[in-house]
mmCIF file of C-alpha atoms in Angstrom:
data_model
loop_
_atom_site.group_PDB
_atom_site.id
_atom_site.type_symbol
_atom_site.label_atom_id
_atom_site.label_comp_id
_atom_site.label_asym_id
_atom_site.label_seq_id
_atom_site.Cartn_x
_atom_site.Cartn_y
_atom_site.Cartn_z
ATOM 1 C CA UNK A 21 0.000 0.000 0.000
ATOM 2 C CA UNK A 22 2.748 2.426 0.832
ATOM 3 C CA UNK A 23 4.337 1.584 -2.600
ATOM 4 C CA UNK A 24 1.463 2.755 -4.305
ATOM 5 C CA UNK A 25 0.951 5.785 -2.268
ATOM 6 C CA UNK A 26 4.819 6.814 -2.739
ATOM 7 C CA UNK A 27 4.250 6.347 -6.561
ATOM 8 C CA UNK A 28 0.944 8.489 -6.382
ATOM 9 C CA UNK A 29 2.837 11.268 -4.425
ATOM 10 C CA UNK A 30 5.821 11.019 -6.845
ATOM 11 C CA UNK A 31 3.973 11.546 -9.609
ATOM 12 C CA UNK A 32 2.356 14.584 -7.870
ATOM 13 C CA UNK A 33 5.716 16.071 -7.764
ATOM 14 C CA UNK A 34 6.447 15.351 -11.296
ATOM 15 C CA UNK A 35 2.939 16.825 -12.087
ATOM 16 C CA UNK A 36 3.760 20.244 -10.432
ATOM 17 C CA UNK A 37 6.940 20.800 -11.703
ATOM 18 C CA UNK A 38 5.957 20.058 -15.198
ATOM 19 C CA UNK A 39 3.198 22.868 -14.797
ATOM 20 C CA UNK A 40 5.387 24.982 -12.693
ATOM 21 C CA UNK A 41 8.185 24.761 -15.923
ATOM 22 C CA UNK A 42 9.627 28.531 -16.115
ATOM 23 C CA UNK A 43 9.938 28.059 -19.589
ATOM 24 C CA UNK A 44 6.324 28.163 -19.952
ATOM 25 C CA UNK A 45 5.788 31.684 -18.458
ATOM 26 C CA UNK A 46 6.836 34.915 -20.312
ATOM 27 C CA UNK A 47 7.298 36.633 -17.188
ATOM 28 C CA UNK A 48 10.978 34.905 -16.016
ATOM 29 C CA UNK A 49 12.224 32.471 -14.228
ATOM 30 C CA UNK A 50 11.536 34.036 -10.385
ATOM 31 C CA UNK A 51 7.904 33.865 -9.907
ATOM 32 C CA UNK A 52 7.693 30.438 -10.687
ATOM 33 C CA UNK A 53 10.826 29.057 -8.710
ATOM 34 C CA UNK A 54 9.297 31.449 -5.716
ATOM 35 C CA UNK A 55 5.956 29.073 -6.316
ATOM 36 C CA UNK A 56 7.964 26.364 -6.381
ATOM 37 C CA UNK A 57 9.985 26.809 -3.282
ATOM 38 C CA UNK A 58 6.841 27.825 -1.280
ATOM 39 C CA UNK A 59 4.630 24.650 -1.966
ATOM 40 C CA UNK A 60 7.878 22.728 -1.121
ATOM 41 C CA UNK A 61 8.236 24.403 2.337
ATOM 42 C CA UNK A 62 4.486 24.719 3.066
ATOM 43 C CA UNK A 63 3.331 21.929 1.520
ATOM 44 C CA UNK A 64 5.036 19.114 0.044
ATOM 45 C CA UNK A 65 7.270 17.981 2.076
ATOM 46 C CA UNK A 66 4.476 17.372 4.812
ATOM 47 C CA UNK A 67 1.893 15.179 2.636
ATOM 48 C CA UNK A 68 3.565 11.436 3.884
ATOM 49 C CA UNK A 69 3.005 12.816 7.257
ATOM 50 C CA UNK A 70 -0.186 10.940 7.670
ATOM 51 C CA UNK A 71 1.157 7.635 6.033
ATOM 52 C CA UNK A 72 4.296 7.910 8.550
ATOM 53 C CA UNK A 73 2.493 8.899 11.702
ATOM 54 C CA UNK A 74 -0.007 4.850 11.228
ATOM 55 C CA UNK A 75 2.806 3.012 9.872
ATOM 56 C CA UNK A 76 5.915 1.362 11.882
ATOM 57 C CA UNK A 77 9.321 3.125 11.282
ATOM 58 C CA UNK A 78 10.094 -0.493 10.140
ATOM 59 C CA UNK A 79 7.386 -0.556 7.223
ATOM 60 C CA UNK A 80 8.045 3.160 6.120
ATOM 61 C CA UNK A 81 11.963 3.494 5.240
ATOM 62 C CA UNK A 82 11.681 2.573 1.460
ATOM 63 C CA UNK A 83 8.558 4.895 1.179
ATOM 64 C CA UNK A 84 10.328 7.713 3.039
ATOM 65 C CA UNK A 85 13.690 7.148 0.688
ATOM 66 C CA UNK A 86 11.680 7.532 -2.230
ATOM 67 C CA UNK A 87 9.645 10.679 -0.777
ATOM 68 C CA UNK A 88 12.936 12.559 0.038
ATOM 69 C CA UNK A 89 14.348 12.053 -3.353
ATOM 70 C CA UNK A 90 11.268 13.122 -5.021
ATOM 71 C CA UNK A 91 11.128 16.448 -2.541
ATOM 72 C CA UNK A 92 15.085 16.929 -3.649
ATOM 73 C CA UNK A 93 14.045 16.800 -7.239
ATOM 74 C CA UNK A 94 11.631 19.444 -6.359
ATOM 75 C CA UNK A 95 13.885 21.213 -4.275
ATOM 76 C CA UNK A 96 16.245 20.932 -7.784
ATOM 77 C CA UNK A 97 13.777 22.789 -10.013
ATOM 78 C CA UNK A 98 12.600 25.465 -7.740
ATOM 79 C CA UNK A 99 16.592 26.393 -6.983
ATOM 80 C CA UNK A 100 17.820 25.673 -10.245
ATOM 81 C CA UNK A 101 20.877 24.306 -8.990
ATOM 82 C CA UNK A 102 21.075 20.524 -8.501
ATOM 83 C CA UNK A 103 20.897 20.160 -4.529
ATOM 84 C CA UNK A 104 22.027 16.421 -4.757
ATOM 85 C CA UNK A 105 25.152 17.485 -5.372
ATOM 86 C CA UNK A 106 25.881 19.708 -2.889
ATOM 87 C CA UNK A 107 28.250 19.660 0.058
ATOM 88 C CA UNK A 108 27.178 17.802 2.722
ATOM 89 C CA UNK A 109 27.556 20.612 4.813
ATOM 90 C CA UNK A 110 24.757 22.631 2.635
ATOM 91 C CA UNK A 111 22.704 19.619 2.910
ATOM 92 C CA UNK A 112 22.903 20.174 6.836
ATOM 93 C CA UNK A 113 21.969 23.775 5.914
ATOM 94 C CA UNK A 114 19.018 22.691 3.914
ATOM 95 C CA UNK A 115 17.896 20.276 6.638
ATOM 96 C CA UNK A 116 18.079 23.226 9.133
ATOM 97 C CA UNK A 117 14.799 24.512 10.446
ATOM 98 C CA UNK A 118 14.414 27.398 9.297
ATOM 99 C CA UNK A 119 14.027 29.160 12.691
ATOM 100 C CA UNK A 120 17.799 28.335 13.037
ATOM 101 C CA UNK A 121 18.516 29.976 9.912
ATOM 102 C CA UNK A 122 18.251 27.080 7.766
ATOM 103 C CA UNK A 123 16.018 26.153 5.012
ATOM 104 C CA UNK A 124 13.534 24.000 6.711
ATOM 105 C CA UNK A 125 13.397 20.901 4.160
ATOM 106 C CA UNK A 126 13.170 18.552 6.750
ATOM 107 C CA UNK A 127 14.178 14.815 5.958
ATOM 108 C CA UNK A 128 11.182 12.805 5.715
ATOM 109 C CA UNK A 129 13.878 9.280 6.513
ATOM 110 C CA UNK A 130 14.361 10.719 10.098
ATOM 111 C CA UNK A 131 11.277 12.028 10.522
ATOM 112 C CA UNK A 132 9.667 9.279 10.368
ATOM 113 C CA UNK A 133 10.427 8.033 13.708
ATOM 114 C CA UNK A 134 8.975 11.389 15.382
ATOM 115 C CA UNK A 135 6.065 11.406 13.465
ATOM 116 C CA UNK A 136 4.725 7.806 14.429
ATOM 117 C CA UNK A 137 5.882 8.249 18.283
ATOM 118 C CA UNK A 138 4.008 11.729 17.460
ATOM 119 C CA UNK A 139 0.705 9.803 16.295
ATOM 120 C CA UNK A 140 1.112 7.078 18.963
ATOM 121 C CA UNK A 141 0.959 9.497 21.734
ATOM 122 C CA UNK A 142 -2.332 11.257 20.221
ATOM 123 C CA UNK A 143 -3.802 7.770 19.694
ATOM 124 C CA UNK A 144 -2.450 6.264 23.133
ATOM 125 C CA UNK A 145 -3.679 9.430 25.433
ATOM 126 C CA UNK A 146 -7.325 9.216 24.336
ATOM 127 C CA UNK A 147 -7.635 5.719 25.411
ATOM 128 C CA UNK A 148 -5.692 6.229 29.082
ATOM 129 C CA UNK A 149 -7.334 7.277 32.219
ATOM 130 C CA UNK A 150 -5.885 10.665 32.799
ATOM 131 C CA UNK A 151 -6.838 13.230 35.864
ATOM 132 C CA UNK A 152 -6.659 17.126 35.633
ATOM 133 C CA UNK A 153 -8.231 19.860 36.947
ATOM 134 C CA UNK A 154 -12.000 20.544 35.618
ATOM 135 C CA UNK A 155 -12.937 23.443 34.179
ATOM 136 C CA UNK A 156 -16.353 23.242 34.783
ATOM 137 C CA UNK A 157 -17.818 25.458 37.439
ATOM 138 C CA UNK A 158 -20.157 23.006 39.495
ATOM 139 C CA UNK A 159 -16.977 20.108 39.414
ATOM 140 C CA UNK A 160 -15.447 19.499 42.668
ATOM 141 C CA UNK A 161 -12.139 21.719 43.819
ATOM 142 C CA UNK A 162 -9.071 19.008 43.141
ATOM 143 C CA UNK A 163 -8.375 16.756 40.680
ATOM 144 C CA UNK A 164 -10.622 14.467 38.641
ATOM 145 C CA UNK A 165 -10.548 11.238 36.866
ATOM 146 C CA UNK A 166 -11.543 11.240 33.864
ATOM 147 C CA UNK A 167 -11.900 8.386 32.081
ATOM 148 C CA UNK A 168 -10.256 6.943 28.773
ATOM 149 C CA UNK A 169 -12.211 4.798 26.226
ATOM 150 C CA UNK A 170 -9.811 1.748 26.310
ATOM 151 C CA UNK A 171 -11.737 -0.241 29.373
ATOM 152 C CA UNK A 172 -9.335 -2.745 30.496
ATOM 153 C CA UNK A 173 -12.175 -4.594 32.773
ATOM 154 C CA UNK A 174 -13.570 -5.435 29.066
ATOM 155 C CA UNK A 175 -11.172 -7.917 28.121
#
């Protein structure tokens, strides 16, 4: 399933940089490597999120390879410089977030791991007794249980 996804999302990128070709536009080369750069950073590179965050690290390593390449091939045409082969330190600097003055491209191969501990702890904490403090005004002053759906008694 993930093979067919990654060749769905491949093709995506292929798609958009075939429309996004600067040689189609009269107006030069900027706009459209601007467009290009901004669906990368805002966009792109976050679509496999869902497919990483309910699959094992295990399962997802050839899928995120193949993602990573495609987002460097996008990276590629809206730089105009081939970023594959670049210094490795400039591939740090692409890596970088970009509130540490990097580019923000974030690898999709080692984000993988974050993402499904990310999606485990979403999925995990619903189904958990927890206790907090209520916020509603007739609830009794402390702490209160409130109760997860995953009923252990049950099973």
């Amino acid at each position: 399933m993930l093979l067919t996804k990654s060749h769905t999302i491949l093709r995506d990128f292929d798609q958009i940089i075939a429309k996004l070709d600067p040689a189609l536009f009269p107006f030069g080369i900027l706009p459209t490597r601007q467009c290009l750069w901004v669906l990368l950073y805002r966009c792109l590179q976050h679509m496999p999120n869902y497919w990483l965050r309910h699959n094992s690290p295990a399962v997802t390593h050839d899928f995120a390879r193949a993602i990573d390449a495609g987002l460097l091939k996008v990276a590629t045409a809206a730089f105009g410089v081939d970023v594959t082969s670049m210094s490795e330190l400039a591939t740090l600097r692409l890596r970088l977030g970009a509130r540490l003055q990097g580019c923000g491209l974030r690898s999709v191969l080692e984000r993988r791991y974050f993402e499904y501990l990310g999606g485990l702890q979403q999925g995990v904490s619903a189904l958990l007794d927890s206790r907090g403090v209520s916020l509603q005004a007739d609830a009794p002053a402390g702490l209160v249980l409130t109760p997860g759906v995953l009923q252990l008694t049950s099973i």
